[in-house]
mmCIF file of C-alpha atoms in Angstrom:
data_model
loop_
_atom_site.group_PDB
_atom_site.id
_atom_site.type_symbol
_atom_site.label_atom_id
_atom_site.label_comp_id
_atom_site.label_asym_id
_atom_site.label_seq_id
_atom_site.Cartn_x
_atom_site.Cartn_y
_atom_site.Cartn_z
ATOM 1 C CA MET N 1485 18.005 -84.536 52.993
ATOM 2 C CA ASN N 1486 18.036 -80.860 54.225
ATOM 3 C CA ILE N 1487 16.191 -77.898 52.691
ATOM 4 C CA GLY N 1488 17.249 -74.275 54.105
ATOM 5 C CA VAL N 1489 14.587 -71.832 54.244
ATOM 6 C CA TYR N 1490 15.219 -68.176 54.982
ATOM 7 C CA LYS N 1491 13.248 -67.209 58.130
ATOM 8 C CA THR N 1492 11.161 -64.391 56.440
ATOM 9 C CA LEU N 1493 9.619 -66.843 54.148
ATOM 10 C CA LEU N 1494 8.249 -68.948 57.009
ATOM 11 C CA GLU N 1495 7.035 -65.812 58.841
ATOM 12 C CA LYS N 1496 5.188 -64.312 56.038
ATOM 13 C CA GLY N 1497 3.669 -67.663 55.055
ATOM 14 C CA TYR N 1498 5.370 -67.890 51.659
ATOM 15 C CA ILE N 1499 6.774 -71.251 52.461
ATOM 16 C CA SER N 1500 5.180 -74.100 54.697
ATOM 17 C CA GLU N 1501 7.451 -76.680 56.031
ATOM 18 C CA LYS N 1502 4.816 -79.391 56.221
ATOM 19 C CA TYR N 1503 4.918 -79.617 52.405
ATOM 20 C CA PHE N 1504 8.611 -80.480 52.525
ATOM 21 C CA LEU N 1505 8.016 -82.915 55.566
ATOM 22 C CA ASP N 1506 5.635 -84.829 53.607
ATOM 23 C CA ARG N 1507 8.219 -85.466 50.925
ATOM 24 C CA GLY N 1508 10.891 -86.700 53.342
ATOM 25 C CA TYR N 1509 12.789 -83.700 53.617
ATOM 26 C CA THR N 1510 13.975 -81.809 56.689
ATOM 27 C CA THR N 1511 14.181 -78.175 56.971
ATOM 28 C CA GLY N 1512 16.386 -75.666 58.563
ATOM 29 C CA ILE N 1513 16.124 -72.027 59.036
ATOM 30 C CA ILE N 1514 18.488 -69.619 57.542
ATOM 31 C CA ASN N 1515 19.101 -66.319 58.883
ATOM 32 C CA ASP N 1516 21.895 -63.532 58.906
ATOM 33 C CA GLN N 1517 23.831 -65.196 61.613
ATOM 34 C CA ASN N 1518 24.268 -68.740 60.214
ATOM 35 C CA ASP N 1519 24.650 -67.747 56.390
ATOM 36 C CA MET N 1520 28.162 -69.506 56.363
ATOM 37 C CA ASP N 1521 26.172 -72.658 56.943
ATOM 38 C CA ILE N 1522 23.999 -72.538 53.958
ATOM 39 C CA VAL N 1523 26.429 -74.724 51.964
ATOM 40 C CA GLU N 1524 25.453 -77.722 54.264
ATOM 41 C CA TYR N 1525 22.207 -77.818 52.416
ATOM 42 C CA LYS N 1526 21.198 -79.579 49.488
ATOM 43 C CA ALA N 1527 18.698 -76.943 48.444
ATOM 44 C CA VAL N 1528 17.947 -73.427 49.790
ATOM 45 C CA LEU N 1529 14.868 -71.001 49.319
ATOM 46 C CA LEU N 1530 15.716 -67.480 49.825
ATOM 47 C CA ASP N 1531 13.535 -64.249 50.130
ATOM 48 C CA GLY N 1532 13.763 -61.779 47.274
ATOM 49 C CA ASP N 1533 11.834 -59.067 48.566
ATOM 50 C CA GLY N 1534 12.732 -55.655 50.236
ATOM 51 C CA ASP N 1535 15.913 -55.243 52.361
ATOM 52 C CA VAL N 1536 16.334 -58.970 52.452
ATOM 53 C CA GLY N 1537 17.270 -58.924 48.862
ATOM 54 C CA TYR N 1538 20.865 -57.806 49.583
ATOM 55 C CA PHE N 1539 21.505 -60.789 51.857
ATOM 56 C CA THR N 1540 19.775 -62.972 48.802
ATOM 57 C CA ALA N 1541 22.309 -61.763 46.383
ATOM 58 C CA ARG N 1542 25.439 -62.006 48.513
ATOM 59 C CA VAL N 1543 24.364 -65.730 49.281
ATOM 60 C CA LEU N 1544 23.830 -66.536 45.561
ATOM 61 C CA LEU N 1545 27.482 -64.946 44.848
ATOM 62 C CA GLU N 1546 28.803 -67.201 47.596
ATOM 63 C CA LEU N 1547 27.023 -70.392 46.288
ATOM 64 C CA GLY N 1548 28.489 -69.652 42.857
ATOM 65 C CA LEU N 1549 31.585 -71.351 44.267
ATOM 66 C CA ASN N 1550 29.722 -74.331 45.501
ATOM 67 C CA THR N 1551 28.013 -76.356 42.801
ATOM 68 C CA ASN N 1552 26.330 -78.708 45.105
ATOM 69 C CA THR N 1553 23.696 -76.068 46.678
ATOM 70 C CA CYS N 1554 20.913 -75.376 44.458
ATOM 71 C CA ALA N 1555 19.098 -72.130 45.262
ATOM 72 C CA TRP N 1556 15.646 -70.765 44.416
ATOM 73 C CA VAL N 1557 14.244 -67.268 45.066
ATOM 74 C CA VAL N 1558 10.649 -66.652 46.462
ATOM 75 C CA SER N 1559 9.135 -63.104 45.935
ATOM 76 C CA GLN N 1560 5.845 -61.225 45.725
ATOM 77 C CA ASN N 1561 7.509 -58.709 43.554
ATOM 78 C CA ASN N 1562 7.224 -59.541 39.883
ATOM 79 C CA ASP N 1563 9.684 -56.939 38.626
ATOM 80 C CA PHE N 1564 11.489 -58.758 35.840
ATOM 81 C CA SER N 1565 14.726 -56.983 36.192
ATOM 82 C CA GLN N 1566 14.902 -58.030 39.793
ATOM 83 C CA LYS N 1567 14.270 -61.583 38.812
ATOM 84 C CA ASN N 1568 16.540 -61.566 35.942
ATOM 85 C CA LEU N 1569 19.406 -60.231 38.675
ATOM 86 C CA TYR N 1570 18.921 -63.488 40.848
ATOM 87 C CA LEU N 1571 18.939 -65.631 37.801
ATOM 88 C CA ASN N 1572 22.191 -64.111 36.524
ATOM 89 C CA LEU N 1573 23.787 -64.706 40.161
ATOM 90 C CA GLY N 1574 23.150 -68.224 39.972
ATOM 91 C CA ALA N 1575 19.463 -68.995 41.293
ATOM 92 C CA MET N 1576 17.932 -71.930 39.899
ATOM 93 C CA GLY N 1577 14.497 -70.178 39.270
ATOM 94 C CA CYS N 1578 12.483 -67.424 40.986
ATOM 95 C CA PHE N 1579 8.859 -68.320 42.303
ATOM 96 C CA SER N 1580 6.233 -65.647 42.262
ATOM 97 C CA GLY N 1581 3.476 -65.104 44.954
ATOM 98 C CA ASP N 1582 0.990 -67.016 42.699
ATOM 99 C CA VAL N 1583 2.798 -70.097 42.918
ATOM 100 C CA SER N 1584 1.562 -72.766 45.167
ATOM 101 C CA PHE N 1585 3.303 -74.589 48.076
ATOM 102 C CA ASP N 1586 2.962 -77.801 46.181
ATOM 103 C CA GLU N 1587 4.473 -76.345 43.019
ATOM 104 C CA ILE N 1588 7.579 -75.060 44.728
ATOM 105 C CA VAL N 1589 8.169 -78.231 46.710
ATOM 106 C CA SER N 1590 7.750 -80.495 43.485
ATOM 107 C CA THR N 1591 10.088 -78.355 41.354
ATOM 108 C CA VAL N 1592 12.857 -78.501 44.253
ATOM 109 C CA ASN N 1593 12.099 -82.345 44.616
ATOM 110 C CA ASN N 1594 12.490 -82.938 40.730
ATOM 111 C CA VAL N 1595 15.702 -81.157 40.503
ATOM 112 C CA LEU N 1596 17.342 -82.794 43.409
ATOM 113 C CA LYS N 1597 16.308 -86.158 42.221
ATOM 114 C CA LYS N 1598 17.665 -85.687 38.775
ATOM 115 C CA MET N 1599 20.876 -84.126 40.108
ATOM 116 C CA ASN N 1600 21.384 -87.377 42.506
ATOM 117 C CA SER N 1601 20.694 -89.793 39.591
ATOM 118 C CA ILE N 1602 23.465 -87.880 37.350
ATOM 119 C CA LYS N 1603 25.821 -88.197 40.313
ATOM 120 C CA SER N 1604 25.259 -91.791 40.796
ATOM 121 C CA TYR N 1605 26.451 -92.711 37.156
ATOM 122 C CA ASP N 1606 29.608 -90.055 37.507
ATOM 123 C CA ARG N 1607 30.981 -91.480 40.707
ATOM 124 C CA HIS N 1608 34.057 -93.729 40.356
ATOM 125 C CA PRO N 1609 35.721 -95.556 43.374
ATOM 126 C CA GLY N 1610 38.842 -93.659 44.725
ATOM 127 C CA ASP N 1611 38.049 -90.460 42.523
ATOM 128 C CA SER N 1612 37.509 -88.546 45.894
ATOM 129 C CA ASP N 1613 40.221 -89.866 47.971
ATOM 130 C CA ILE N 1614 41.762 -87.274 50.043
ATOM 131 C CA ILE N 1615 45.415 -87.224 50.908
ATOM 132 C CA PHE N 1616 46.656 -84.574 53.786
ATOM 133 C CA ASN N 1617 49.998 -83.699 53.703
ATOM 134 C CA LYS N 1618 50.765 -81.947 56.937
ATOM 135 C CA GLU N 1619 54.522 -81.285 56.157
ATOM 136 C CA GLU N 1620 53.734 -79.667 52.665
ATOM 137 C CA PHE N 1621 50.742 -77.828 53.756
ATOM 138 C CA GLU N 1622 48.429 -79.222 51.219
ATOM 139 C CA LEU N 1623 45.403 -81.546 50.268
ATOM 140 C CA LYS N 1624 45.754 -83.753 47.241
ATOM 141 C CA VAL N 1625 42.441 -84.603 45.335
ATOM 142 C CA ARG N 1626 42.289 -86.431 42.056
ATOM 143 C CA ASP N 1627 46.007 -85.496 41.245
ATOM 144 C CA GLN N 1628 45.318 -81.819 42.083
ATOM 145 C CA ARG N 1629 47.234 -80.289 45.069
ATOM 146 C CA ILE N 1630 45.217 -77.588 47.072
ATOM 147 C CA GLN N 1631 47.703 -75.429 49.174
ATOM 148 C CA LEU N 1632 46.694 -74.687 52.564
ATOM 149 C CA THR N 1633 47.437 -71.528 54.799
ATOM 150 C CA LYS N 1634 48.783 -72.326 58.213
ATOM 151 C CA LEU N 1635 45.605 -72.069 59.849
ATOM 152 C CA GLU N 1636 43.825 -74.057 57.412
ATOM 153 C CA CYS N 1637 46.365 -76.800 57.837
ATOM 154 C CA LYS N 1638 46.093 -76.719 61.622
ATOM 155 C CA LEU N 1639 42.256 -76.944 61.054
ATOM 156 C CA VAL N 1640 42.555 -80.026 59.029
ATOM 157 C CA SER N 1641 44.941 -81.412 61.253
ATOM 158 C CA CYS N 1642 42.823 -81.413 64.203
ATOM 159 C CA LEU N 1643 39.617 -82.469 62.538
ATOM 160 C CA PHE N 1644 41.801 -85.327 61.032
ATOM 161 C CA ASN N 1645 43.043 -86.499 64.468
ATOM 162 C CA GLU N 1646 39.409 -86.590 65.581
ATOM 163 C CA PHE N 1647 37.990 -88.233 62.552
ATOM 164 C CA SER N 1648 34.418 -89.132 62.714
ATOM 165 C CA LYS N 1649 33.901 -87.003 65.680
ATOM 166 C CA THR N 1650 32.573 -83.424 66.008
ATOM 167 C CA VAL N 1651 35.266 -80.991 67.396
ATOM 168 C CA SER N 1652 33.930 -77.944 69.142
ATOM 169 C CA SER N 1653 34.484 -74.422 67.840
ATOM 170 C CA GLU N 1654 36.454 -73.964 71.256
ATOM 171 C CA LYS N 1655 38.754 -76.618 70.870
ATOM 172 C CA LEU N 1656 39.610 -75.497 67.174
ATOM 173 C CA ALA N 1657 40.227 -72.063 68.452
ATOM 174 C CA VAL N 1658 42.692 -73.445 71.178
ATOM 175 C CA GLU N 1659 44.564 -75.461 68.165
ATOM 176 C CA LEU N 1660 44.556 -72.479 65.774
ATOM 177 C CA TRP N 1661 45.265 -69.448 68.176
ATOM 178 C CA GLY N 1662 46.114 -71.073 71.419
ATOM 179 C CA GLU N 1663 43.250 -69.455 73.307
ATOM 180 C CA VAL N 1664 39.549 -68.927 73.176
ATOM 181 C CA LYS N 1665 38.044 -65.616 72.782
ATOM 182 C CA LYS N 1666 34.551 -64.100 72.620
ATOM 183 C CA ASP N 1667 34.474 -64.173 68.945
ATOM 184 C CA SER N 1668 36.368 -67.423 68.508
ATOM 185 C CA SER N 1669 33.370 -69.100 67.004
ATOM 186 C CA ILE N 1670 33.189 -66.577 64.277
ATOM 187 C CA ARG N 1671 36.797 -66.729 63.524
ATOM 188 C CA VAL N 1672 36.706 -70.445 63.319
ATOM 189 C CA ALA N 1673 33.756 -70.314 61.042
ATOM 190 C CA ASN N 1674 35.492 -67.927 58.714
ATOM 191 C CA VAL N 1675 38.512 -70.023 58.368
ATOM 192 C CA VAL N 1676 36.234 -73.056 57.581
ATOM 193 C CA HIS N 1677 34.341 -71.043 55.024
ATOM 194 C CA MET N 1678 37.506 -69.787 53.240
ATOM 195 C CA LEU N 1679 38.655 -73.380 52.977
ATOM 196 C CA ARG N 1680 35.463 -74.577 51.863
ATOM 197 C CA ASN N 1681 35.413 -72.035 49.021
ATOM 198 C CA LYS N 1682 39.128 -72.705 48.108
ATOM 199 C CA ILE N 1683 38.406 -76.455 47.567
ATOM 200 C CA ALA N 1684 34.884 -75.765 45.782
ATOM 201 C CA GLN N 1685 36.852 -73.623 43.196
ATOM 202 C CA ARG N 1686 38.816 -76.615 42.262
ATOM 203 C CA ASN N 1687 35.507 -78.588 41.627
ATOM 204 C CA VAL N 1688 37.252 -81.795 42.211
ATOM 205 C CA VAL N 1689 34.992 -83.392 44.878
ATOM 206 C CA GLU N 1690 31.324 -83.811 45.646
ATOM 207 C CA GLY N 1691 29.644 -82.342 48.649
ATOM 208 C CA GLN N 1692 31.520 -80.574 51.682
ATOM 209 C CA LEU N 1693 34.764 -81.967 53.107
ATOM 210 C CA ILE N 1694 34.084 -80.244 56.257
ATOM 211 C CA LYS N 1695 30.700 -80.843 57.659
ATOM 212 C CA THR N 1696 28.901 -78.619 60.196
ATOM 213 C CA THR N 1697 27.333 -80.018 63.373
ATOM 214 C CA ARG N 1698 24.729 -77.314 64.241
ATOM 215 C CA SER N 1699 25.718 -75.343 67.404
ATOM 216 C CA LYS N 1700 28.381 -78.161 68.078
ATOM 217 C CA GLY N 1701 31.301 -77.738 65.831
ATOM 218 C CA TYR N 1702 32.712 -79.530 62.763
ATOM 219 C CA LYS N 1703 34.060 -82.884 61.610
ATOM 220 C CA LEU N 1704 35.497 -84.246 58.189
ATOM 221 C CA SER N 1705 33.122 -85.702 55.808
ATOM 222 C CA ASP N 1706 33.079 -89.598 55.947
ATOM 223 C CA ASN N 1707 31.684 -89.829 52.272
ATOM 224 C CA VAL N 1708 35.368 -89.807 51.142
ATOM 225 C CA VAL N 1709 38.323 -91.740 51.994
ATOM 226 C CA TRP N 1710 40.933 -89.584 54.038
ATOM 227 C CA LYS N 1711 44.498 -90.524 54.182
ATOM 228 C CA GLU N 1712 47.633 -88.803 55.728
ATOM 229 C CA GLN N 1713 50.945 -88.658 53.799
#
């Protein structure tokens, strides 16, 4: 299970990866360039100090569309109004500078274990089957229809045809726009990001339907059953 940690927390020594590794977690480093991948983590730890606070606030707003990623803020600043802001934006909690590594890891671990136990009771066979209708430009999940744009439909179609495989950003760019340009990976990431948010707003399926294979590309989740109509 992956935990995302903003890079400055590691650089300043606010967080130690070792404590997460000892609990069986793997950690990934979050920065301004890979923030679109944040929804791939089960939990993220963000820096609430200084100029980074703007990035943290933006990420919390984006995660508000995705209930599957829990976020905490770590800050040396004990300003009540700032902490209250992060909590109102959706943070699970705010850790101050006097909190130990072990307390942070234990808190994150307890919340994730509780969430996993709840999900195991809520899940029903067939509830999350995805029906992709290429002709109608839509996904059907739990009797809800999610309308796709032309680009989103092309994206899903390409990933569907390569199911269980990772499709590179370059190949997706060719499918979407017919060519590869310097900013193709960013443009593809933006289409993926918008589609993820569209699906998350419906709250009809657990986890991400489109998985990121870091530095390689994207693939459809194999945690649900995909069907084509």
